Amino acid sequence: MQLFFKIDKIIDRLQELVCFILFMGMVVVGGVSVFSRFILNLSITWAEEAIRFMCIWLTFVGAALTVRKDGHVSIDIFVSMIKNNKARAIYYCISRLIGVAFLLSIFPASIELVQRTGNSMAAAIPISWKWIYLAVPVGIVNMLWAYISAIPKYTKAQYENKEETLLDELKAERIEGEVEE
């Protein structure tokens, strides 16, 4: 089990790094494009497409991070009305398992999407669309992995009535990181 947690932590850090690099890439390319267009009167033809591709990857990698932190938008009025901790934990677990079932159901279609777009090339950047659409199955696999680690953790928190907010969890992670250093 310790090996699972170590691998999970490595994957978490890797996803954070990839998201950071993609976001910074979007900011830099966008900034250079705006500067070039309005100051130098030169248009970078590939900038918009590059930003779009980075945004697609950022969305799917970031979705896995959001699953891991249980930060996806949800309507929790019903959950807050459930006073029985066991019932709340069961409801929470079932709602997340529905998300897992949805991801499993669209995974084959995402693979087919990558295969069908293999010969199509992007307009401004000479890259196959399969590399862009590969973000979908990669994101699904990452989200499924995140659910494997998140469902037991947050179901237990619901059962023990320890509802941590995302901000509380991020603070705890920062403190834990400082202690390890």
mmCIF file of C-alpha atoms in Angstrom:
data_model
loop_
_atom_site.group_PDB
_atom_site.id
_atom_site.type_symbol
_atom_site.label_atom_id
_atom_site.label_comp_id
_atom_site.label_asym_id
_atom_site.label_seq_id
_atom_site.Cartn_x
_atom_site.Cartn_y
_atom_site.Cartn_z
ATOM 1 C CA MET A 1 0.000 0.000 0.000
ATOM 2 C CA GLN A 2 2.910 2.332 0.727
ATOM 3 C CA LEU A 3 4.140 1.777 -2.837
ATOM 4 C CA PHE A 4 0.720 2.833 -4.153
ATOM 5 C CA PHE A 5 0.861 6.062 -2.137
ATOM 6 C CA LYS A 6 4.395 6.809 -3.352
ATOM 7 C CA ILE A 7 3.402 6.241 -6.975
ATOM 8 C CA ASP A 8 0.259 8.299 -6.431
ATOM 9 C CA LYS A 9 2.278 11.182 -5.014
ATOM 10 C CA ILE A 10 4.719 11.031 -7.950
ATOM 11 C CA ILE A 11 1.827 11.067 -10.414
ATOM 12 C CA ASP A 12 0.250 13.986 -8.545
ATOM 13 C CA ARG A 13 3.481 16.015 -8.679
ATOM 14 C CA LEU A 14 3.992 15.126 -12.346
ATOM 15 C CA GLN A 15 0.459 16.270 -13.196
ATOM 16 C CA GLU A 16 1.022 19.525 -11.310
ATOM 17 C CA LEU A 17 4.278 20.087 -13.209
ATOM 18 C CA VAL A 18 2.666 19.359 -16.577
ATOM 19 C CA CYS A 19 -0.206 21.735 -15.777
ATOM 20 C CA PHE A 20 2.251 24.435 -14.715
ATOM 21 C CA ILE A 21 4.329 24.039 -17.882
ATOM 22 C CA LEU A 22 1.251 24.054 -20.124
ATOM 23 C CA PHE A 23 -0.229 27.101 -18.406
ATOM 24 C CA MET A 24 3.046 29.016 -18.536
ATOM 25 C CA GLY A 25 3.429 28.013 -22.182
ATOM 26 C CA MET A 26 -0.005 29.467 -22.901
ATOM 27 C CA VAL A 27 0.870 32.685 -21.075
ATOM 28 C CA VAL A 28 4.245 33.073 -22.824
ATOM 29 C CA VAL A 29 2.976 32.260 -26.318
ATOM 30 C CA GLY A 30 -0.074 34.486 -25.804
ATOM 31 C CA GLY A 31 2.034 37.347 -24.456
ATOM 32 C CA VAL A 32 4.581 37.110 -27.244
ATOM 33 C CA SER A 33 1.776 36.926 -29.799
ATOM 34 C CA VAL A 34 0.062 40.051 -28.445
ATOM 35 C CA PHE A 35 3.363 41.922 -28.215
ATOM 36 C CA SER A 36 4.305 40.875 -31.729
ATOM 37 C CA ARG A 37 0.941 41.786 -33.199
ATOM 38 C CA PHE A 38 0.446 45.183 -31.578
ATOM 39 C CA ILE A 39 4.013 46.443 -31.099
ATOM 40 C CA LEU A 40 5.910 44.877 -33.999
ATOM 41 C CA ASN A 41 2.964 44.592 -36.416
ATOM 42 C CA LEU A 42 3.851 40.938 -37.012
ATOM 43 C CA SER A 43 1.351 38.158 -36.592
ATOM 44 C CA ILE A 44 2.545 34.789 -35.316
ATOM 45 C CA THR A 45 0.423 32.451 -37.397
ATOM 46 C CA TRP A 46 0.818 29.400 -35.195
ATOM 47 C CA ALA A 47 0.290 31.065 -31.798
ATOM 48 C CA GLU A 48 -3.482 30.687 -31.554
ATOM 49 C CA GLU A 49 -3.325 27.038 -32.537
ATOM 50 C CA ALA A 50 -0.494 26.321 -30.078
ATOM 51 C CA ILE A 51 -2.423 27.988 -27.253
ATOM 52 C CA ARG A 52 -5.525 25.973 -28.150
ATOM 53 C CA PHE A 53 -3.562 22.704 -28.139
ATOM 54 C CA MET A 54 -1.961 23.507 -24.789
ATOM 55 C CA CYS A 55 -5.382 24.427 -23.400
ATOM 56 C CA ILE A 56 -6.838 21.087 -24.496
ATOM 57 C CA TRP A 57 -4.062 19.172 -22.746
ATOM 58 C CA LEU A 58 -4.264 21.438 -19.694
ATOM 59 C CA THR A 59 -7.992 20.761 -19.424
ATOM 60 C CA PHE A 60 -7.644 16.990 -19.358
ATOM 61 C CA VAL A 61 -4.549 16.816 -17.148
ATOM 62 C CA GLY A 62 -6.061 19.441 -14.841
ATOM 63 C CA ALA A 63 -9.332 17.510 -14.647
ATOM 64 C CA ALA A 64 -7.434 14.612 -13.093
ATOM 65 C CA LEU A 65 -5.896 16.954 -10.528
ATOM 66 C CA THR A 66 -9.349 18.287 -9.745
ATOM 67 C CA VAL A 67 -10.680 14.755 -9.233
ATOM 68 C CA ARG A 68 -7.753 14.059 -6.922
ATOM 69 C CA LYS A 69 -8.613 17.130 -4.795
ATOM 70 C CA ASP A 70 -12.363 16.480 -5.058
ATOM 71 C CA GLY A 71 -12.706 19.958 -6.494
ATOM 72 C CA HIS A 72 -15.137 19.415 -9.352
ATOM 73 C CA VAL A 73 -18.314 21.444 -9.219
ATOM 74 C CA SER A 74 -21.095 19.556 -7.504
ATOM 75 C CA ILE A 75 -24.427 20.293 -5.945
ATOM 76 C CA ASP A 76 -23.965 19.332 -2.336
ATOM 77 C CA ILE A 77 -27.158 20.671 -0.812
ATOM 78 C CA PHE A 78 -28.558 17.133 -0.737
ATOM 79 C CA VAL A 79 -25.365 15.818 0.876
ATOM 80 C CA SER A 80 -25.483 18.483 3.578
ATOM 81 C CA MET A 81 -29.080 17.488 4.385
ATOM 82 C CA ILE A 82 -28.049 13.886 5.108
ATOM 83 C CA LYS A 83 -27.341 13.718 8.830
ATOM 84 C CA ASN A 84 -26.368 10.051 8.989
ATOM 85 C CA ASN A 85 -22.619 9.816 8.319
ATOM 86 C CA LYS A 86 -22.869 6.300 6.900
ATOM 87 C CA ALA A 87 -25.623 7.302 4.445
ATOM 88 C CA ARG A 88 -23.666 10.409 3.420
ATOM 89 C CA ALA A 89 -20.549 8.300 2.795
ATOM 90 C CA ILE A 90 -22.541 5.793 0.723
ATOM 91 C CA TYR A 91 -24.137 8.591 -1.300
ATOM 92 C CA TYR A 92 -20.731 10.187 -1.853
ATOM 93 C CA CYS A 93 -19.158 6.907 -2.949
ATOM 94 C CA ILE A 94 -22.017 6.063 -5.331
ATOM 95 C CA SER A 95 -21.926 9.520 -6.923
ATOM 96 C CA ARG A 96 -18.188 9.168 -7.596
ATOM 97 C CA LEU A 97 -18.618 5.636 -8.930
ATOM 98 C CA ILE A 98 -21.101 7.045 -11.437
ATOM 99 C CA GLY A 99 -18.291 9.346 -12.585
ATOM 100 C CA VAL A 100 -15.996 6.322 -12.923
ATOM 101 C CA ALA A 101 -18.652 4.478 -14.946
ATOM 102 C CA PHE A 102 -19.026 7.483 -17.249
ATOM 103 C CA LEU A 103 -15.266 7.673 -17.822
ATOM 104 C CA LEU A 104 -15.104 3.945 -18.530
ATOM 105 C CA SER A 105 -17.988 4.245 -20.988
ATOM 106 C CA ILE A 106 -16.362 7.023 -23.043
ATOM 107 C CA PHE A 107 -12.830 5.600 -22.966
ATOM 108 C CA PRO A 108 -13.296 3.326 -26.034
ATOM 109 C CA ALA A 109 -14.689 6.273 -28.031
ATOM 110 C CA SER A 110 -11.682 8.381 -27.053
ATOM 111 C CA ILE A 111 -9.326 5.698 -28.369
ATOM 112 C CA GLU A 112 -11.332 5.541 -31.592
ATOM 113 C CA LEU A 113 -11.122 9.343 -31.895
ATOM 114 C CA VAL A 114 -7.331 9.200 -31.687
ATOM 115 C CA GLN A 115 -7.183 6.411 -34.268
ATOM 116 C CA ARG A 116 -9.529 8.128 -36.735
ATOM 117 C CA THR A 117 -7.683 11.446 -36.662
ATOM 118 C CA GLY A 118 -4.251 9.880 -37.172
ATOM 119 C CA ASN A 119 -3.798 11.198 -40.720
ATOM 120 C CA SER A 120 -5.281 14.663 -40.188
ATOM 121 C CA MET A 121 -2.788 17.477 -39.727
ATOM 122 C CA ALA A 122 -3.298 20.769 -37.913
ATOM 123 C CA ALA A 123 -3.522 23.896 -40.051
ATOM 124 C CA ALA A 124 -0.677 26.079 -38.776
ATOM 125 C CA ILE A 125 1.531 23.641 -36.867
ATOM 126 C CA PRO A 126 2.720 20.491 -38.639
ATOM 127 C CA ILE A 127 1.408 18.089 -36.017
ATOM 128 C CA SER A 128 -1.095 15.279 -36.323
ATOM 129 C CA TRP A 129 -4.431 15.759 -34.600
ATOM 130 C CA LYS A 130 -3.964 12.369 -32.971
ATOM 131 C CA TRP A 131 -1.407 13.970 -30.609
ATOM 132 C CA ILE A 132 -3.942 16.611 -29.636
ATOM 133 C CA TYR A 133 -6.823 14.183 -29.191
ATOM 134 C CA LEU A 134 -4.565 11.844 -27.225
ATOM 135 C CA ALA A 135 -5.253 14.233 -24.337
ATOM 136 C CA VAL A 136 -8.718 12.660 -23.973
ATOM 137 C CA PRO A 137 -7.705 9.039 -23.235
ATOM 138 C CA VAL A 138 -4.675 10.209 -21.234
ATOM 139 C CA GLY A 139 -6.952 12.455 -19.189
ATOM 140 C CA ILE A 140 -9.456 9.638 -18.665
ATOM 141 C CA VAL A 141 -6.752 7.251 -17.438
ATOM 142 C CA ASN A 142 -5.400 9.942 -15.115
ATOM 143 C CA MET A 143 -8.897 10.681 -13.785
ATOM 144 C CA LEU A 144 -9.550 6.976 -13.170
ATOM 145 C CA TRP A 145 -6.260 6.733 -11.268
ATOM 146 C CA ALA A 146 -7.233 9.830 -9.281
ATOM 147 C CA TYR A 147 -10.610 8.292 -8.430
ATOM 148 C CA ILE A 148 -8.840 5.153 -7.167
ATOM 149 C CA SER A 149 -6.976 7.253 -4.625
ATOM 150 C CA ALA A 150 -9.690 9.846 -3.918
ATOM 151 C CA ILE A 151 -12.830 7.731 -3.440
ATOM 152 C CA PRO A 152 -11.623 5.813 -0.350
ATOM 153 C CA LYS A 153 -10.068 8.933 1.172
ATOM 154 C CA TYR A 154 -13.087 11.200 0.783
ATOM 155 C CA THR A 155 -15.636 8.473 1.510
ATOM 156 C CA LYS A 156 -13.868 7.901 4.830
ATOM 157 C CA ALA A 157 -13.889 11.661 5.467
ATOM 158 C CA GLN A 158 -17.648 11.741 4.814
ATOM 159 C CA TYR A 159 -18.175 8.781 7.126
ATOM 160 C CA GLU A 160 -16.137 10.401 9.891
ATOM 161 C CA ASN A 161 -17.800 13.761 9.170
ATOM 162 C CA LYS A 162 -14.438 15.369 8.447
ATOM 163 C CA GLU A 163 -15.439 17.525 5.546
ATOM 164 C CA GLU A 164 -12.232 19.270 4.510
ATOM 165 C CA THR A 165 -12.454 21.997 1.981
ATOM 166 C CA LEU A 166 -10.045 22.092 -0.929
ATOM 167 C CA LEU A 167 -8.296 25.067 0.701
ATOM 168 C CA ASP A 168 -7.830 23.132 3.972
ATOM 169 C CA GLU A 169 -6.335 20.212 2.084
ATOM 170 C CA LEU A 170 -3.954 22.416 0.103
ATOM 171 C CA LYS A 171 -2.752 24.049 3.336
ATOM 172 C CA ALA A 172 -2.185 20.623 4.893
ATOM 173 C CA GLU A 173 -0.205 19.498 1.829
ATOM 174 C CA ARG A 174 1.956 22.612 1.992
ATOM 175 C CA ILE A 175 2.680 22.026 5.676
ATOM 176 C CA GLU A 176 3.425 18.355 4.969
ATOM 177 C CA GLY A 177 5.807 19.385 2.167
ATOM 178 C CA GLU A 178 7.645 21.797 4.468
ATOM 179 C CA VAL A 179 8.031 19.116 7.132
ATOM 180 C CA GLU A 180 9.543 16.666 4.572
ATOM 181 C CA GLU A 181 12.143 19.244 3.529
#
